[in-house]
Amino acid sequence: MFISRHFNCVPLVEGIYCLEAKEQGGAMSNAGLIDMGDYTLIFDTFNTPQAGKDLRDAALYYFNKPIKYIVNSHWHGDHVRGNQFFSDEVIISSSRTRELMIKTQPDWLARMKKLLPNLEEDLTKLNTSLELELELELELELNDSKQRELLSQIGYLQEIKESILTLEVPLPQLTYDRKMTIHGSARTVELLTVGAAHTECDSILFSPSDSLAFLGDIVAVDNHPLLVDGNPLSWLEALTYVERLDVNIIVPGHGPVTQKHYLQQIKRYINDIIHISESLIHEDMNVNVNHIEIPEPYLGWNYGSIFYRNLEFLTKAASN
């Protein structure tokens, strides 16, 4: 078995692995290895080049074949910043995703380089917060969700600090707008855009012969999905589209591999948070959204702070 500090390797079917992000590492999101027969295809490349390097090594370890294609599901950095270790391969994305990478990644990189001197101070503050949370847990028997979020933030900053000075994000060389079919000697896969969902344009990978799909961040398992860069109503339509596919195994962008039924859970989450935001606006409540309680079904999910970002986004959007 291939061992990495960034991810766990989870076999799904013959010739397909999910590389599931560890909480403290440079991956942050899930990636996929697909044996196409005479070459390997990779879906998403993690958040850092050091995780991307392990991704390349894992692909060679499991399949020992040339890596031919890299797919970026959307523009968010935790899915594309490992591209640096695949500059000789063909990187594929939707046309809009490439445009958004050009628009966002250079600015993010410039901003982070300026903040580099402050990273040590930020890490110290987060470690202090973590120590306080551990003390509170011992005294009050609190759950560990806040601790896990702090640990994730600490790991994120440590990995960024390691990579920021040498980080590059190669852009996709091959783009498509609705569908691209890729044929290998072992299987055929389809790259499909589902429109605006988690971002302005999200792509999924569907392997019909395996009844399996890599869905990027239109699905997050036991994690609050981030709504603020996309369109929640269109996202619901995208999930319905996936439900119509002949797919059983679902690989989310975050969290463990699941099955098709989990799509309903993400639909419920989006509908519930839309309903909460509409209730606030209807009642003309001038409240701080941070005082709203997270609904019970989602209390145990990771990154509770995203719930409040989502709620703030929806209430502001509806008020404008």
Short mmCIF file of C-alpha atoms in Angstrom, two decimals:
data_model
loop_
_atom_site.label_atom_id
_atom_site.label_comp_id
_atom_site.label_asym_id
_atom_site.label_seq_id
_atom_site.Cartn_x
_atom_site.Cartn_y
_atom_site.Cartn_z
CA MET A 1 0.00 0.00 0.00
CA PHE A 2 1.20 3.50 -0.84
CA ILE A 3 1.60 5.69 2.28
CA SER A 4 1.29 9.48 2.22
CA ARG A 5 0.93 12.08 4.92
CA HIS A 6 -1.59 13.82 2.68
CA PHE A 7 -4.13 11.11 1.79
CA ASN A 8 -5.33 7.54 2.20
CA CYS A 9 -5.62 5.27 -0.84
CA VAL A 10 -9.06 3.67 -1.09
CA PRO A 11 -9.63 1.01 -3.81
CA LEU A 12 -13.10 1.31 -5.36
CA VAL A 13 -13.25 -1.12 -8.28
CA GLU A 14 -10.55 -2.80 -10.32
CA GLY A 15 -8.31 -0.04 -11.65
CA ILE A 16 -9.83 2.91 -9.76
CA TYR A 17 -8.71 4.48 -6.48
CA CYS A 18 -10.00 7.37 -4.44
CA LEU A 19 -7.20 9.25 -2.71
CA GLU A 20 -9.04 10.51 0.33
CA ALA A 21 -7.60 13.63 1.96
CA LYS A 22 -6.28 13.38 5.50
CA GLU A 23 -7.32 16.12 7.89
CA GLN A 24 -3.77 17.36 8.52
CA GLY A 25 -1.91 17.42 5.23
CA GLY A 26 -1.55 19.25 1.97
CA ALA A 27 -4.41 17.55 0.09
CA MET A 28 -7.55 19.17 1.58
CA SER A 29 -9.76 17.48 -1.03
CA ASN A 30 -10.10 14.07 -2.67
CA ALA A 31 -8.50 12.98 -5.93
CA GLY A 32 -8.89 9.96 -8.18
CA LEU A 33 -6.65 7.50 -10.03
CA ILE A 34 -8.14 5.73 -13.03
CA ASP A 35 -6.40 2.99 -15.01
CA MET A 36 -7.54 3.55 -18.58
CA GLY A 37 -5.66 0.48 -19.84
CA ASP A 38 -2.57 1.81 -21.57
CA TYR A 39 -2.31 5.00 -19.49
CA THR A 40 -3.50 6.60 -16.26
CA LEU A 41 -5.99 9.45 -15.82
CA ILE A 42 -6.04 11.57 -12.66
CA PHE A 43 -9.04 13.52 -11.36
CA ASP A 44 -8.06 16.67 -9.41
CA THR A 45 -4.62 17.37 -7.94
CA PHE A 46 -5.05 18.55 -4.32
CA ASN A 47 -4.15 21.83 -2.63
CA THR A 48 -0.34 21.83 -2.68
CA PRO A 49 2.49 20.68 -4.92
CA GLN A 50 3.83 18.43 -2.17
CA ALA A 51 0.51 16.57 -2.14
CA GLY A 52 0.60 16.61 -5.95
CA LYS A 53 4.00 14.94 -5.87
CA ASP A 54 2.64 12.10 -3.73
CA LEU A 55 -0.32 11.88 -6.10
CA ARG A 56 2.04 11.30 -9.02
CA ASP A 57 4.02 8.75 -7.02
CA ALA A 58 0.83 6.90 -6.04
CA ALA A 59 -0.31 6.71 -9.67
CA LEU A 60 3.02 5.18 -10.71
CA TYR A 61 3.02 2.86 -7.69
CA TYR A 62 -0.42 1.39 -8.39
CA PHE A 63 -0.48 1.29 -12.18
CA ASN A 64 3.11 1.74 -13.39
CA LYS A 65 1.87 3.31 -16.62
CA PRO A 66 2.29 6.70 -18.28
CA ILE A 67 0.10 9.42 -16.81
CA LYS A 68 -1.64 11.00 -19.78
CA TYR A 69 -4.53 13.18 -18.60
CA ILE A 70 -5.18 15.35 -15.54
CA VAL A 71 -8.73 16.62 -14.98
CA ASN A 72 -9.50 19.74 -12.90
CA SER A 73 -13.12 19.62 -11.74
CA HIS A 74 -13.33 23.33 -10.89
CA TRP A 75 -11.13 26.35 -10.16
CA HIS A 76 -10.78 26.16 -6.37
CA GLY A 77 -7.17 25.89 -5.27
CA ASP A 78 -7.57 22.69 -3.26
CA HIS A 79 -8.30 20.90 -6.56
CA VAL A 80 -5.71 22.47 -8.87
CA ARG A 81 -2.56 23.51 -6.99
CA GLY A 82 -1.02 20.08 -7.37
CA ASN A 83 -0.95 20.71 -11.15
CA GLN A 84 2.65 21.79 -10.68
CA PHE A 85 3.77 18.14 -10.68
CA PHE A 86 1.93 17.40 -13.93
CA SER A 87 3.29 20.05 -16.26
CA ASP A 88 4.25 17.41 -18.84
CA GLU A 89 0.80 15.83 -18.92
CA VAL A 90 -2.35 17.14 -20.63
CA ILE A 91 -4.46 19.05 -18.12
CA ILE A 92 -8.18 19.19 -18.97
CA SER A 93 -10.99 21.36 -17.63
CA SER A 94 -14.13 23.08 -18.79
CA SER A 95 -13.57 26.33 -20.67
CA ARG A 96 -15.09 28.38 -17.85
CA THR A 97 -12.96 26.68 -15.21
CA ARG A 98 -9.80 27.60 -17.10
CA GLU A 99 -10.99 31.21 -17.33
CA LEU A 100 -11.64 31.29 -13.60
CA MET A 101 -8.23 29.79 -12.83
CA ILE A 102 -6.61 32.57 -14.86
CA LYS A 103 -8.70 35.13 -12.98
CA THR A 104 -8.19 33.83 -9.43
CA GLN A 105 -4.99 31.86 -8.95
CA PRO A 106 -2.35 34.56 -9.69
CA ASP A 107 -4.12 36.99 -7.33
CA TRP A 108 -4.34 34.37 -4.59
CA LEU A 109 -0.66 33.53 -4.97
CA ALA A 110 0.41 37.17 -4.84
CA ARG A 111 -1.75 37.74 -1.76
CA MET A 112 -0.36 34.70 0.06
CA LYS A 113 3.26 35.65 -0.66
CA LYS A 114 2.62 39.04 0.98
CA LEU A 115 1.10 37.30 3.99
CA LEU A 116 3.98 34.85 4.37
CA PRO A 117 5.68 36.87 7.17
CA ASN A 118 2.42 36.67 9.17
CA LEU A 119 2.01 32.91 8.88
CA GLU A 120 4.06 32.14 11.99
CA GLU A 121 1.93 34.51 14.05
CA ASP A 122 -1.25 32.97 12.65
CA LEU A 123 -0.01 29.47 13.45
CA THR A 124 0.82 30.52 17.01
CA LYS A 125 -2.67 31.96 17.50
CA LEU A 126 -4.31 28.83 16.12
CA ASN A 127 -2.23 26.56 18.34
CA THR A 128 -3.21 28.67 21.35
CA SER A 129 -6.88 28.40 20.36
CA LEU A 130 -6.50 24.63 20.01
CA GLU A 131 -5.01 24.36 23.51
CA LEU A 132 -7.96 26.32 24.92
CA GLU A 133 -10.43 24.07 23.10
CA LEU A 134 -8.74 20.98 24.53
CA GLU A 135 -9.02 22.42 28.04
CA LEU A 136 -12.70 23.24 27.52
CA GLU A 137 -13.38 19.74 26.25
CA LEU A 138 -11.91 18.25 29.42
CA GLU A 139 -13.96 20.57 31.62
CA LEU A 140 -17.26 20.65 29.73
CA GLU A 141 -17.18 17.43 27.68
CA LEU A 142 -17.52 19.33 24.39
CA ASN A 143 -17.41 17.53 21.06
CA ASP A 144 -14.27 17.70 18.96
CA SER A 145 -15.66 19.42 15.84
CA LYS A 146 -14.05 22.77 16.72
CA GLN A 147 -10.74 21.05 17.45
CA ARG A 148 -10.82 19.29 14.10
CA GLU A 149 -11.46 22.56 12.30
CA LEU A 150 -8.55 24.22 14.14
CA LEU A 151 -6.26 21.30 13.34
CA SER A 152 -7.27 21.54 9.69
CA GLN A 153 -6.51 25.27 9.63
CA ILE A 154 -3.12 24.68 11.25
CA GLY A 155 -2.31 21.94 8.76
CA TYR A 156 -3.43 24.14 5.87
CA LEU A 157 -1.18 27.03 6.89
CA GLN A 158 1.80 24.76 7.53
CA GLU A 159 1.48 23.20 4.08
CA ILE A 160 1.00 26.60 2.40
CA LYS A 161 4.08 27.91 4.19
CA GLU A 162 6.08 24.99 2.82
CA SER A 163 4.98 25.51 -0.78
CA ILE A 164 4.17 29.16 -1.35
CA LEU A 165 7.56 30.42 -2.58
CA THR A 166 7.86 27.80 -5.32
CA LEU A 167 4.17 27.30 -6.13
CA GLU A 168 3.01 27.45 -9.74
CA VAL A 169 -0.39 26.48 -11.15
CA PRO A 170 -0.12 25.23 -14.74
CA LEU A 171 -3.32 25.90 -16.66
CA PRO A 172 -5.39 23.35 -18.58
CA GLN A 173 -4.24 22.92 -22.19
CA LEU A 174 -7.42 21.17 -23.31
CA THR A 175 -10.93 22.47 -22.60
CA TYR A 176 -14.50 21.53 -23.40
CA ASP A 177 -17.92 23.04 -22.81
CA ARG A 178 -20.45 20.27 -22.20
CA LYS A 179 -19.02 16.78 -22.63
CA MET A 180 -15.77 15.06 -23.46
CA THR A 181 -15.45 11.30 -23.92
CA ILE A 182 -12.07 9.71 -23.25
CA HIS A 183 -11.46 6.19 -24.51
CA GLY A 184 -8.89 3.79 -23.12
CA SER A 185 -8.29 0.13 -23.79
CA ALA A 186 -9.69 -0.79 -20.35
CA ARG A 187 -12.60 1.67 -20.00
CA THR A 188 -14.27 4.77 -21.38
CA VAL A 189 -15.04 7.74 -19.16
CA GLU A 190 -17.11 10.87 -19.71
CA LEU A 191 -16.29 14.36 -18.49
CA LEU A 192 -19.54 16.24 -18.03
CA THR A 193 -20.19 19.83 -17.02
CA VAL A 194 -23.17 20.25 -14.73
CA GLY A 195 -23.30 24.04 -15.00
CA ALA A 196 -23.26 26.40 -12.04
CA ALA A 197 -23.35 24.49 -8.76
CA HIS A 198 -20.50 24.71 -6.25
CA THR A 199 -18.84 27.20 -8.65
CA GLU A 200 -19.85 28.87 -11.91
CA CYS A 201 -18.99 25.65 -13.74
CA ASP A 202 -18.38 22.24 -12.20
CA SER A 203 -17.24 19.09 -14.00
CA ILE A 204 -17.76 15.48 -13.01
CA LEU A 205 -16.20 12.27 -14.28
CA PHE A 206 -18.56 9.39 -15.02
CA SER A 207 -17.40 5.84 -15.72
CA PRO A 208 -20.48 4.03 -17.12
CA SER A 209 -18.92 0.55 -17.05
CA ASP A 210 -18.13 0.94 -13.34
CA SER A 211 -21.35 2.75 -12.33
CA LEU A 212 -19.05 5.24 -10.63
CA ALA A 213 -18.66 9.02 -10.65
CA PHE A 214 -16.14 11.49 -9.26
CA LEU A 215 -18.29 14.52 -8.44
CA GLY A 216 -15.79 17.09 -7.19
CA ASP A 217 -17.33 19.50 -4.71
CA ILE A 218 -20.95 19.23 -5.78
CA VAL A 219 -20.99 16.58 -3.04
CA ALA A 220 -19.28 16.74 0.34
CA VAL A 221 -19.85 13.90 2.79
CA ASP A 222 -20.20 14.86 6.47
CA ASN A 223 -18.82 18.28 5.54
CA HIS A 224 -20.73 21.53 5.07
CA PRO A 225 -20.66 22.23 1.31
CA LEU A 226 -19.57 25.75 0.37
CA LEU A 227 -22.29 27.67 -1.49
CA VAL A 228 -20.76 31.13 -1.81
CA ASP A 229 -19.04 30.75 -5.20
CA GLY A 230 -21.90 29.04 -6.98
CA ASN A 231 -25.65 28.94 -7.46
CA PRO A 232 -27.65 26.87 -4.94
CA LEU A 233 -30.76 26.55 -7.11
CA SER A 234 -28.75 25.43 -10.12
CA TRP A 235 -26.81 23.13 -7.78
CA LEU A 236 -30.05 21.32 -6.95
CA GLU A 237 -30.61 20.80 -10.68
CA ALA A 238 -27.07 19.44 -11.05
CA LEU A 239 -27.71 16.88 -8.32
CA THR A 240 -30.92 15.81 -10.06
CA TYR A 241 -28.93 15.39 -13.27
CA VAL A 242 -26.45 13.09 -11.51
CA GLU A 243 -29.32 11.09 -9.99
CA ARG A 244 -30.47 10.25 -13.51
CA LEU A 245 -27.11 8.71 -14.36
CA ASP A 246 -26.59 4.98 -13.89
CA VAL A 247 -24.22 5.48 -10.99
CA ASN A 248 -23.90 3.71 -7.65
CA ILE A 249 -20.49 4.70 -6.28
CA ILE A 250 -20.07 8.41 -5.55
CA VAL A 251 -16.66 9.97 -4.88
CA PRO A 252 -17.18 13.37 -3.22
CA GLY A 253 -14.78 16.27 -3.25
CA HIS A 254 -14.56 16.05 0.54
CA GLY A 255 -15.25 13.18 2.89
CA PRO A 256 -15.48 9.42 2.43
CA VAL A 257 -16.77 7.60 -0.64
CA THR A 258 -20.52 7.13 -0.58
CA GLN A 259 -23.42 5.91 -2.71
CA LYS A 260 -26.08 7.56 -4.85
CA HIS A 261 -28.56 8.00 -2.01
CA TYR A 262 -26.31 10.63 -0.43
CA LEU A 263 -27.23 13.07 -3.19
CA GLN A 264 -30.55 13.50 -1.38
CA GLN A 265 -28.70 14.55 1.76
CA ILE A 266 -26.95 17.39 -0.07
CA LYS A 267 -30.28 18.42 -1.59
CA ARG A 268 -31.82 18.54 1.88
CA TYR A 269 -28.95 20.64 3.19
CA ILE A 270 -29.26 23.20 0.40
CA ASN A 271 -33.05 23.37 0.71
CA ASP A 272 -32.85 23.68 4.50
CA ILE A 273 -30.35 26.53 4.49
CA ILE A 274 -32.31 28.34 1.76
CA HIS A 275 -35.43 28.00 3.93
CA ILE A 276 -33.61 29.38 6.98
CA SER A 277 -32.34 32.38 5.04
CA GLU A 278 -35.82 33.07 3.60
CA SER A 279 -37.33 32.89 7.08
CA LEU A 280 -34.86 35.47 8.37
CA ILE A 281 -35.64 37.84 5.53
CA HIS A 282 -39.42 37.27 5.75
CA GLU A 283 -39.38 38.08 9.47
CA ASP A 284 -37.15 41.08 8.77
CA MET A 285 -34.81 39.85 11.45
CA ASN A 286 -31.80 42.10 11.79
CA VAL A 287 -29.75 39.37 13.42
CA ASN A 288 -26.21 38.17 13.33
CA VAL A 289 -26.37 34.87 11.42
CA ASN A 290 -23.74 33.49 13.81
CA HIS A 291 -26.50 33.32 16.46
CA ILE A 292 -28.52 30.85 14.37
CA GLU A 293 -28.20 27.26 15.50
CA ILE A 294 -26.99 24.71 12.98
CA PRO A 295 -29.86 22.25 12.32
CA GLU A 296 -29.48 18.98 14.18
CA PRO A 297 -28.88 16.76 11.09
CA TYR A 298 -25.75 18.79 10.30
CA LEU A 299 -24.37 19.43 13.79
CA GLY A 300 -21.75 16.71 13.51
CA TRP A 301 -20.52 17.76 10.08
CA ASN A 302 -17.04 19.19 9.68
CA TYR A 303 -16.40 22.90 9.12
CA GLY A 304 -19.43 24.34 10.87
CA SER A 305 -18.08 27.82 10.09
CA ILE A 306 -19.05 27.21 6.44
CA PHE A 307 -22.70 26.96 7.51
CA TYR A 308 -22.53 30.57 8.65
CA ARG A 309 -20.73 31.69 5.52
CA ASN A 310 -23.46 30.04 3.47
CA LEU A 311 -26.23 31.62 5.51
CA GLU A 312 -24.67 35.08 5.27
CA PHE A 313 -24.26 34.66 1.52
CA LEU A 314 -27.88 33.63 1.01
CA THR A 315 -29.38 36.35 3.20
CA LYS A 316 -27.30 39.05 1.51
CA ALA A 317 -28.15 37.74 -1.96
CA ALA A 318 -31.88 37.67 -1.19
CA SER A 319 -31.80 41.16 0.32
CA ASN A 320 -30.20 42.75 -2.74
#
